[in-house]
Tab-separated table of C-alpha atoms and ligand atoms in Angstrom:
chain	number	residue	atom	x	y	z
D	674	MET	CA	91.407	100.900	94.317
D	675	ALA	CA	93.038	103.256	96.849
D	676	GLN	CA	95.436	106.184	96.729
D	677	ILE	CA	98.238	107.351	98.987
D	678	ASN	CA	99.221	110.724	97.591
D	679	SER	CA	99.390	110.000	93.865
D	680	ILE	CA	100.284	106.306	94.324
D	681	THR	CA	97.531	103.872	93.378
D	682	PHE	CA	97.017	100.518	95.091
D	683	ASP	CA	94.710	98.383	92.992
D	684	PRO	CA	93.395	96.246	94.627
D	685	PRO	CA	93.861	97.881	98.059
D	686	LEU	CA	95.521	94.767	99.484
D	687	ILE	CA	99.247	94.379	100.197
D	688	ASN	CA	101.733	92.307	102.142
D	689	THR	CA	103.113	94.130	105.148
D	690	SER	CA	106.814	94.112	105.895
D	691	CYS	CA	107.867	90.662	107.100
D	692	ALA	CA	110.335	87.787	106.926
D	693	TRP	CA	108.565	86.481	103.809
D	694	ALA	CA	109.391	89.664	101.886
D	695	SER	CA	113.089	89.364	102.545
D	696	GLU	CA	114.720	87.996	99.375
D	697	LEU	CA	114.450	88.947	95.701
D	698	HIS	CA	112.572	85.751	94.721
D	699	GLN	CA	109.954	86.436	97.432
D	700	LEU	CA	109.557	90.061	96.351
D	701	ARG	CA	109.263	89.016	92.699
D	702	GLU	CA	106.522	86.496	93.539
D	703	LEU	CA	104.670	89.150	95.559
D	704	TYR	CA	105.124	91.748	92.814
D	705	ASP	CA	103.683	89.374	90.223
D	706	CYS	CA	100.692	88.349	92.382
D	707	VAL	CA	97.492	89.648	90.768
D	708	TYR	CA	95.599	89.701	94.082
D	709	ILE	CA	97.705	92.482	95.602
D	710	GLY	CA	97.997	96.091	94.561
D	711	GLY	CA	101.369	96.836	96.144
D	712	ILE	CA	104.159	95.189	98.091
D	713	THR	CA	106.230	96.041	101.168
D	714	THR	CA	109.839	94.971	101.636
D	715	ARG	CA	111.182	93.545	104.907
D	716	THR	CA	112.623	96.275	107.129
D	717	ALA	CA	116.175	97.096	106.066
D	718	THR	CA	118.931	98.820	107.993
D	719	LEU	CA	121.807	100.635	106.317
D	720	ASN	CA	124.306	97.791	106.705
D	721	GLY	CA	122.145	94.734	107.433
D	722	PHE	CA	121.114	93.132	110.730
D	723	ASN	CA	123.133	90.355	112.394
D	724	GLU	CA	120.642	87.512	112.387
D	725	ASP	CA	121.234	84.285	114.352
D	726	ALA	CA	119.349	81.117	115.323
D	727	SER	CA	117.446	82.986	118.051
D	728	ASN	CA	115.647	85.016	115.345
D	729	THR	CA	112.755	82.833	114.238
D	730	VAL	CA	108.969	82.340	114.033
D	731	ALA	CA	106.379	79.798	115.170
D	732	PHE	CA	102.712	79.391	114.201
D	733	THR	CA	100.009	78.492	116.704
D	734	LYS	CA	98.053	75.223	116.602
D	735	ASP	CA	94.585	76.507	117.354
D	736	SER	CA	94.363	79.701	115.250
D	737	VAL	CA	96.191	81.476	112.431
D	738	SER	CA	98.545	83.342	114.758
D	739	SER	CA	102.303	83.682	114.998
D	740	ILE	CA	104.987	84.642	117.456
D	741	ASN	CA	108.362	85.811	116.189
D	742	SER	CA	111.709	86.903	117.506
D	743	TYR	CA	113.084	88.403	114.296
D	744	GLY	CA	114.927	91.684	114.280
D	745	TYR	CA	115.408	93.352	110.913
D	746	SER	CA	116.462	91.955	107.558
D	747	PRO	CA	120.020	90.634	107.310
D	748	ASN	CA	120.081	92.211	103.827
D	749	PRO	CA	121.286	95.824	103.798
D	750	LEU	CA	119.313	98.645	102.192
D	751	HIS	CA	121.487	98.779	99.071
D	752	LEU	CA	120.404	95.223	98.147
D	753	TYR	CA	116.732	96.167	98.448
D	754	LEU	CA	117.375	99.199	96.270
D	755	GLU	CA	118.949	96.990	93.586
D	756	TRP	CA	115.958	94.643	93.767
D	757	VAL	CA	113.420	97.474	93.700
D	758	TYR	CA	115.208	98.836	90.617
D	759	SER	CA	114.950	95.433	88.973
D	760	LEU	CA	111.241	95.031	89.819
D	761	LEU	CA	110.402	98.536	88.599
D	762	THR	CA	112.256	98.228	85.306
D	763	THR	CA	111.245	94.715	84.203
D	764	PRO	CA	108.177	94.607	81.928
D	765	ASN	CA	105.469	92.089	82.858
D	766	ALA	CA	104.545	89.000	80.787
D	767	LYS	CA	102.354	91.170	78.511
D	768	GLY	CA	105.253	93.540	77.891
D	769	ASP	CA	103.713	96.401	79.920
D	770	GLY	CA	105.854	98.512	82.222
D	771	PRO	CA	105.511	97.996	85.992
D	772	SER	CA	102.587	99.796	87.642
D	773	LYS	CA	102.538	98.310	91.136
D	774	PRO	CA	103.895	100.426	94.003
D	775	ILE	CA	106.623	99.273	96.362
D	776	ILE	CA	106.797	100.397	99.979
D	777	ILE	CA	110.430	100.267	101.102
D	778	SER	CA	110.574	99.616	104.847
D	779	ILE	CA	113.599	101.067	106.623
D	780	THR	CA	114.743	101.768	110.144
D	781	SER	CA	117.562	103.226	112.198
D	782	ALA	CA	117.880	104.594	115.706
D	783	ASP	CA	120.373	107.149	114.430
D	784	ASP	CA	119.224	110.346	112.688
D	785	SER	CA	122.250	110.752	110.428
D	786	GLU	CA	122.164	107.094	109.343
D	787	LEU	CA	118.456	107.428	108.611
D	788	SER	CA	119.148	110.525	106.584
D	789	GLU	CA	121.740	108.576	104.562
D	790	MET	CA	119.148	105.867	103.904
D	791	VAL	CA	116.579	108.383	102.666
D	792	GLN	CA	119.235	109.899	100.383
D	793	GLN	CA	119.986	106.473	98.899
D	794	ILE	CA	116.280	105.980	98.182
D	795	GLN	CA	116.099	109.415	96.588
D	796	ALA	CA	119.120	108.570	94.427
D	797	LEU	CA	117.309	105.456	93.181
D	798	ARG	CA	114.186	107.505	92.390
D	799	GLN	CA	116.277	110.038	90.528
D	800	LYS	CA	117.987	107.306	88.482
D	801	LEU	CA	114.624	105.710	87.611
D	802	HIS	CA	113.212	109.106	86.616
D	803	VAL	CA	116.172	110.101	84.424
D	804	GLU	CA	116.171	106.730	82.637
D	805	TYR	CA	112.407	106.978	82.129
D	806	GLU	CA	112.645	110.491	80.662
D	807	ALA	CA	115.397	109.356	78.281
D	808	LYS	CA	113.275	106.551	76.793
D	809	VAL	CA	111.916	107.065	73.288
D	810	SER	CA	108.900	104.901	73.943
D	811	ARG	CA	107.915	105.406	77.563
D	812	PRO	CA	105.817	103.031	79.683
D	813	ALA	CA	102.575	104.578	81.017
D	814	ILE	CA	103.988	105.166	84.502
D	815	ASP	CA	107.255	106.758	85.599
D	816	PRO	CA	108.601	104.060	87.970
D	817	SER	CA	110.120	106.672	90.286
D	818	THR	CA	106.548	107.592	91.264
D	819	LEU	CA	105.829	104.051	92.466
D	820	ILE	CA	108.090	104.173	95.526
D	821	ALA	CA	106.945	104.939	99.068
D	822	VAL	CA	109.016	104.760	102.255
D	823	GLU	CA	107.834	103.292	105.540
D	824	LEU	CA	109.792	104.001	108.723
D	825	ASN	CA	109.518	101.022	111.046
D	826	THR	CA	109.271	102.568	114.510
D	827	SER	CA	107.782	99.524	116.163
D	828	CYS	CA	109.858	96.321	116.142
D	829	PRO	CA	109.509	94.876	119.664
D	830	ASN	CA	112.398	92.396	119.362
D	831	ILE	CA	115.518	94.597	119.385
D	832	LYS	CA	117.520	94.112	122.569
D	833	ASP	CA	118.014	97.352	124.519
D	834	HIS	CA	116.173	99.345	121.830
D	835	PRO	CA	112.538	99.895	122.756
D	836	PRO	CA	110.342	100.742	119.773
D	837	PRO	CA	110.679	104.533	119.315
D	838	ALA	CA	106.956	104.856	118.656
D	839	TYR	CA	106.393	104.243	122.375
D	840	ASP	CA	108.605	107.226	123.209
D	841	PHE	CA	107.409	110.351	121.432
D	842	ILE	CA	110.609	112.320	122.067
D	843	SER	CA	112.763	109.711	120.275
D	844	LEU	CA	110.104	109.385	117.601
D	845	THR	CA	110.056	113.131	116.941
D	846	SER	CA	113.798	113.182	116.416
D	847	LEU	CA	113.563	110.416	113.771
D	848	LEU	CA	110.591	112.062	112.071
D	849	GLU	CA	112.584	115.273	111.670
D	850	VAL	CA	114.768	113.411	109.162
D	851	PHE	CA	111.692	112.744	107.030
D	852	ALA	CA	110.339	116.251	107.465
D	853	ASN	CA	113.670	117.654	106.238
D	854	ALA	CA	113.706	115.330	103.229
D	855	PHE	CA	110.090	116.272	102.477
D	856	SER	CA	110.920	119.975	102.552
D	857	VAL	CA	113.459	119.334	99.768
D	858	ASP	CA	111.266	116.961	97.741
D	859	SER	CA	107.570	116.742	98.572
D	860	SER	CA	107.027	114.095	95.889
D	861	LEU	CA	108.355	111.299	98.126
D	862	THR	CA	105.612	109.463	99.999
D	863	PHE	CA	106.450	108.753	103.652
D	864	GLY	CA	104.651	106.634	106.215
D	865	LEU	CA	105.157	105.107	109.658
D	866	LYS	CA	104.805	101.567	110.893
D	867	LEU	CA	103.293	101.833	114.358
D	868	PRO	CA	103.085	99.374	117.240
D	869	PRO	CA	99.844	98.442	118.961
D	870	TYR	CA	98.840	101.171	121.420
D	871	MET	CA	96.764	100.230	124.410
D	872	TYR	CA	95.127	103.383	125.729
D	873	SER	CA	93.599	106.516	124.293
D	874	THR	CA	96.150	109.194	125.200
D	875	LEU	CA	98.800	107.283	123.231
D	876	PHE	CA	96.697	107.705	120.084
D	877	ASP	CA	96.304	111.408	120.905
D	878	ASP	CA	100.057	111.773	121.426
D	879	ALA	CA	100.863	109.950	118.177
D	880	VAL	CA	98.480	112.166	116.194
D	881	SER	CA	99.839	115.328	117.870
D	882	THR	CA	103.372	114.226	117.034
D	883	LEU	CA	102.450	113.814	113.362
D	884	ALA	CA	100.503	117.090	113.355
D	885	SER	CA	103.482	118.961	114.804
D	886	PHE	CA	105.185	118.486	111.417
D	887	SER	CA	102.454	120.196	109.400
D	888	LYS	CA	103.870	123.201	107.553
D	889	ASP	CA	100.462	124.687	107.077
D	890	ASN	CA	97.008	123.190	107.143
D	891	ASN	CA	97.468	121.479	103.806
D	892	SER	CA	100.912	119.960	103.989
D	893	ASN	CA	102.319	117.282	106.260
D	894	PRO	CA	105.260	114.995	105.406
D	895	PHE	CA	103.412	111.864	106.526
D	896	ALA	CA	100.999	110.374	104.021
D	897	PHE	CA	100.179	107.079	105.742
D	898	ILE	CA	100.483	104.974	108.858
D	899	THR	CA	100.517	101.197	108.961
D	900	CYS	CA	99.053	99.772	112.119
D	901	THR	CA	99.795	97.577	113.743
D	902	ASN	CA	103.113	95.834	114.145
D	903	THR	CA	103.300	92.767	116.405
D	904	LEU	CA	102.551	92.860	120.138
D	905	GLY	CA	105.873	92.566	121.948
D	906	SER	CA	106.664	90.685	125.162
D	907	SER	CA	104.240	87.921	124.245
D	908	LEU	CA	104.843	84.349	125.382
D	909	LEU	CA	103.664	81.029	123.978
D	910	PHE	CA	104.449	77.575	125.325
D	911	GLU	CA	105.848	74.886	123.047
D	912	ASP	CA	102.624	72.840	123.155
D	913	GLN	CA	100.713	75.818	121.705
D	914	VAL	CA	102.636	75.962	118.440
D	915	LEU	CA	102.912	73.696	115.401
D	916	ALA	CA	106.696	73.429	115.332
D	917	PRO	CA	108.480	74.770	118.393
D	918	THR	CA	111.752	76.439	117.447
D	919	ALA	CA	113.414	75.976	120.820
D	920	PRO	CA	114.234	72.987	123.010
D	921	GLY	CA	112.476	73.659	126.312
D	922	LYS	CA	109.091	74.814	127.386
D	923	PHE	CA	108.604	77.923	125.239
D	924	ALA	CA	107.793	78.289	121.535
D	925	LEU	CA	110.766	80.583	120.823
D	926	PRO	CA	114.418	80.421	121.896
D	927	THR	CA	114.086	83.997	123.148
D	928	SER	CA	110.991	83.042	125.199
D	929	PHE	CA	109.392	86.420	124.434
D	930	GLY	CA	108.369	87.513	120.965
D	931	GLY	CA	105.969	89.599	118.887
D	932	LEU	CA	102.438	88.227	118.618
D	933	ALA	CA	100.549	88.533	115.316
D	934	GLY	CA	97.716	86.978	113.351
D	935	GLU	CA	94.259	86.256	114.758
D	936	ALA	CA	95.396	86.727	118.359
D	937	LEU	CA	96.162	90.360	117.491
D	938	HIS	CA	93.095	91.092	115.389
D	939	SER	CA	90.860	92.897	117.920
D	940	LEU	CA	93.681	95.111	119.133
D	941	ALA	CA	94.685	95.895	115.536
D	942	LEU	CA	91.089	96.779	114.634
D	943	GLY	CA	90.938	99.029	117.707
D	944	ASN	CA	94.121	100.804	116.636
D	945	VAL	CA	92.902	101.274	113.070
D	946	TYR	CA	89.578	102.653	114.293
D	947	ALA	CA	91.213	104.931	116.893
D	948	PHE	CA	93.544	106.483	114.315
D	949	SER	CA	91.054	106.719	111.476
D	950	GLN	CA	88.547	108.491	113.736
D	951	ARG	CA	91.157	110.952	114.980
D	952	PHE	CA	92.348	111.667	111.436
D	953	ALA	CA	88.818	112.056	110.044
D	954	ASN	CA	87.828	114.494	112.804
D	955	HIS	CA	91.053	116.488	112.839
D	956	GLN	CA	90.848	120.238	112.310
D	957	SER	CA	93.712	120.206	109.801
D	958	PRO	CA	93.060	119.013	106.221
D	959	ALA	CA	96.686	117.784	106.092
D	960	ILE	CA	95.973	115.318	108.892
D	961	ARG	CA	92.568	114.349	107.496
D	962	LYS	CA	94.415	113.177	104.365
D	963	ILE	CA	96.606	110.605	106.182
D	964	VAL	CA	95.774	107.091	104.993
D	965	VAL	CA	95.572	104.131	107.389
D	966	ILE	CA	96.927	100.773	106.230
D	967	GLY	CA	95.312	98.172	108.483
D	968	ALA	CA	97.213	95.037	109.513
D	969	GLY	CA	96.888	92.501	112.295
D	970	GLY	CA	94.954	89.276	112.100
D	971	VAL	CA	93.896	89.653	108.506
D	972	THR	CA	93.586	85.941	107.869
D	973	ARG	CA	90.166	85.675	106.200
D	974	TYR	CA	87.953	87.450	103.690
D	975	ASP	CA	85.709	88.883	106.426
D	976	ALA	CA	88.721	90.228	108.343
D	977	VAL	CA	89.605	92.356	105.297
D	978	ALA	CA	86.067	93.777	105.371
D	979	ARG	CA	86.353	94.452	109.122
D	980	MET	CA	89.611	96.360	108.597
D	981	HIS	CA	87.937	98.548	105.955
D	982	ALA	CA	84.909	99.059	108.220
D	983	ALA	CA	87.274	100.176	111.012
D	984	GLY	CA	88.737	102.818	108.695
D	985	ALA	CA	91.612	101.179	106.819
D	986	THR	CA	91.957	102.384	103.232
D	987	ILE	CA	94.435	99.623	102.403
D	988	VAL	CA	94.694	96.247	104.155
D	989	GLY	CA	97.825	94.165	104.674
D	990	CYS	CA	98.870	90.828	106.087
D	991	ALA	CA	102.020	88.982	107.123
D	992	THR	CA	101.164	85.892	109.207
D	993	LEU	CA	98.806	84.439	106.602
D	994	LEU	CA	101.479	84.945	103.939
D	995	GLY	CA	103.945	83.034	106.145
D	996	LYS	CA	101.490	80.235	106.718
D	997	GLU	CA	99.896	79.840	103.281
D	998	GLY	CA	102.477	81.308	100.934
D	999	ILE	CA	101.380	83.512	98.050
D	1000	GLY	CA	97.959	81.746	97.969
D	1001	ALA	CA	97.115	83.847	101.065
D	1002	PHE	CA	95.987	86.754	98.893
D	1003	LYS	CA	93.530	84.670	96.852
D	1004	LEU	CA	92.045	83.448	100.160
D	1005	LEU	CA	91.612	87.058	101.320
D	1006	THR	CA	90.063	88.135	98.028
D	1007	GLU	CA	87.508	85.439	97.208
D	1008	LYS	CA	84.368	85.197	99.319
D	1009	PRO	CA	84.162	81.597	100.632
B	802	FMN	C1	107.735	86.782	111.017
B	802	FMN	C2	107.361	88.230	110.981
B	802	FMN	C3	108.311	89.184	110.625
B	802	FMN	C4	107.968	90.540	110.610
B	802	FMN	N1	108.921	91.460	110.231
B	802	FMN	C5	108.568	92.765	110.152
B	802	FMN	C6	109.497	93.723	109.665
B	802	FMN	O1	110.628	93.417	109.268
B	802	FMN	N2	109.103	95.030	109.638
B	802	FMN	C7	107.839	95.423	110.031
B	802	FMN	O2	107.526	96.608	109.957
B	802	FMN	N3	106.941	94.525	110.468
B	802	FMN	C8	107.267	93.223	110.538
B	802	FMN	N4	106.332	92.307	110.945
B	802	FMN	C9	104.982	92.763	111.349
B	802	FMN	C10	103.965	92.597	110.231
B	802	FMN	O3	104.238	93.457	109.154
B	802	FMN	C11	102.530	92.923	110.714
B	802	FMN	O4	102.481	94.275	111.080
B	802	FMN	C12	102.097	92.096	111.903
B	802	FMN	O5	102.602	90.800	111.831
B	802	FMN	C13	100.575	92.024	111.981
B	802	FMN	O6	100.034	91.476	110.805
B	802	FMN	P1	99.596	89.926	110.722
B	802	FMN	O7	98.648	89.686	111.840
B	802	FMN	O8	98.982	89.798	109.367
B	802	FMN	O9	100.831	89.104	110.861
B	802	FMN	C14	106.647	90.947	110.965
B	802	FMN	C15	105.698	89.975	111.299
B	802	FMN	C16	106.032	88.638	111.308
B	802	FMN	C17	104.975	87.629	111.685
């Protein structure tokens, strides 16, 4: 069991945001899976992303790795909010109210659009809370307390838009939107999806950027980070993957893509360890409280243990889910 603010993840295993958490039926299957303690939706934009045949994924032949050229979800935020409402208001098979948290992944390069997205999420939370309060016989948990928001700052596949987490000035401007929302309502749990960083001063800069939003030593708008996203500008040849998605010599029609799965595992572990050490040793209690969700190459039971040993409080996966379907989480849970 693990906590981010007052949100409980039991067990501390989730899916990270990905193409297999895109549609309602996929989210429902994830929500009902007993092996995971929370789910993450695919990254949504305000109005949906224009997807075409160049946005795709391929799995490697010789390891459980993937390369993908996806952007964001074609489904706009309002659809995810309808689906989250449905998941959080439908009793389970035993008739109990929902208790599993949902991390809503969102992104925008524009501060005012991002602000609009946060307001829409807050409106959903308010609606869930009011309906819950009005019930004569209330479920154990107020569903409005089960929502967290993850800002994806790290997709490597958006043409002419480098991931803002590699540019701390752009990142700061986006984070201000969350800091402002937090100053109005500190009950909303915010986190960041980060890209893989490759040298130590980048970790220092990321932590300083987060710390710059602390109001005092005990309060910071950011409750968690999820690291890492895929490694951009990666290249695989068609003979390295199970089903090439492009005619020609490369695995992807875009040639370049984001690498994930086992090929990313060491770098992801390094990122988790680098952040968890910096948080644990930080002078400010507000920063020491930030939870690390570890992702990247979690494809086996022992990889989950390695992520925890590196400092992850919660562990997530995407590639294994894509490859194995929902059975991925049983594989990660049961010692072989
Ligand atoms: C096909 C695919 C789509 C993804 N889409 C998203 C996304 O929409 N938003 C996001 O934050 N991360 C996305 N990711 C990154 C994953 O959440 C995860 O951080 C990364 O793949 C590393 O985990 P893994 O090794 O278990 O795949 C995607 C990954 C894959 C493979």
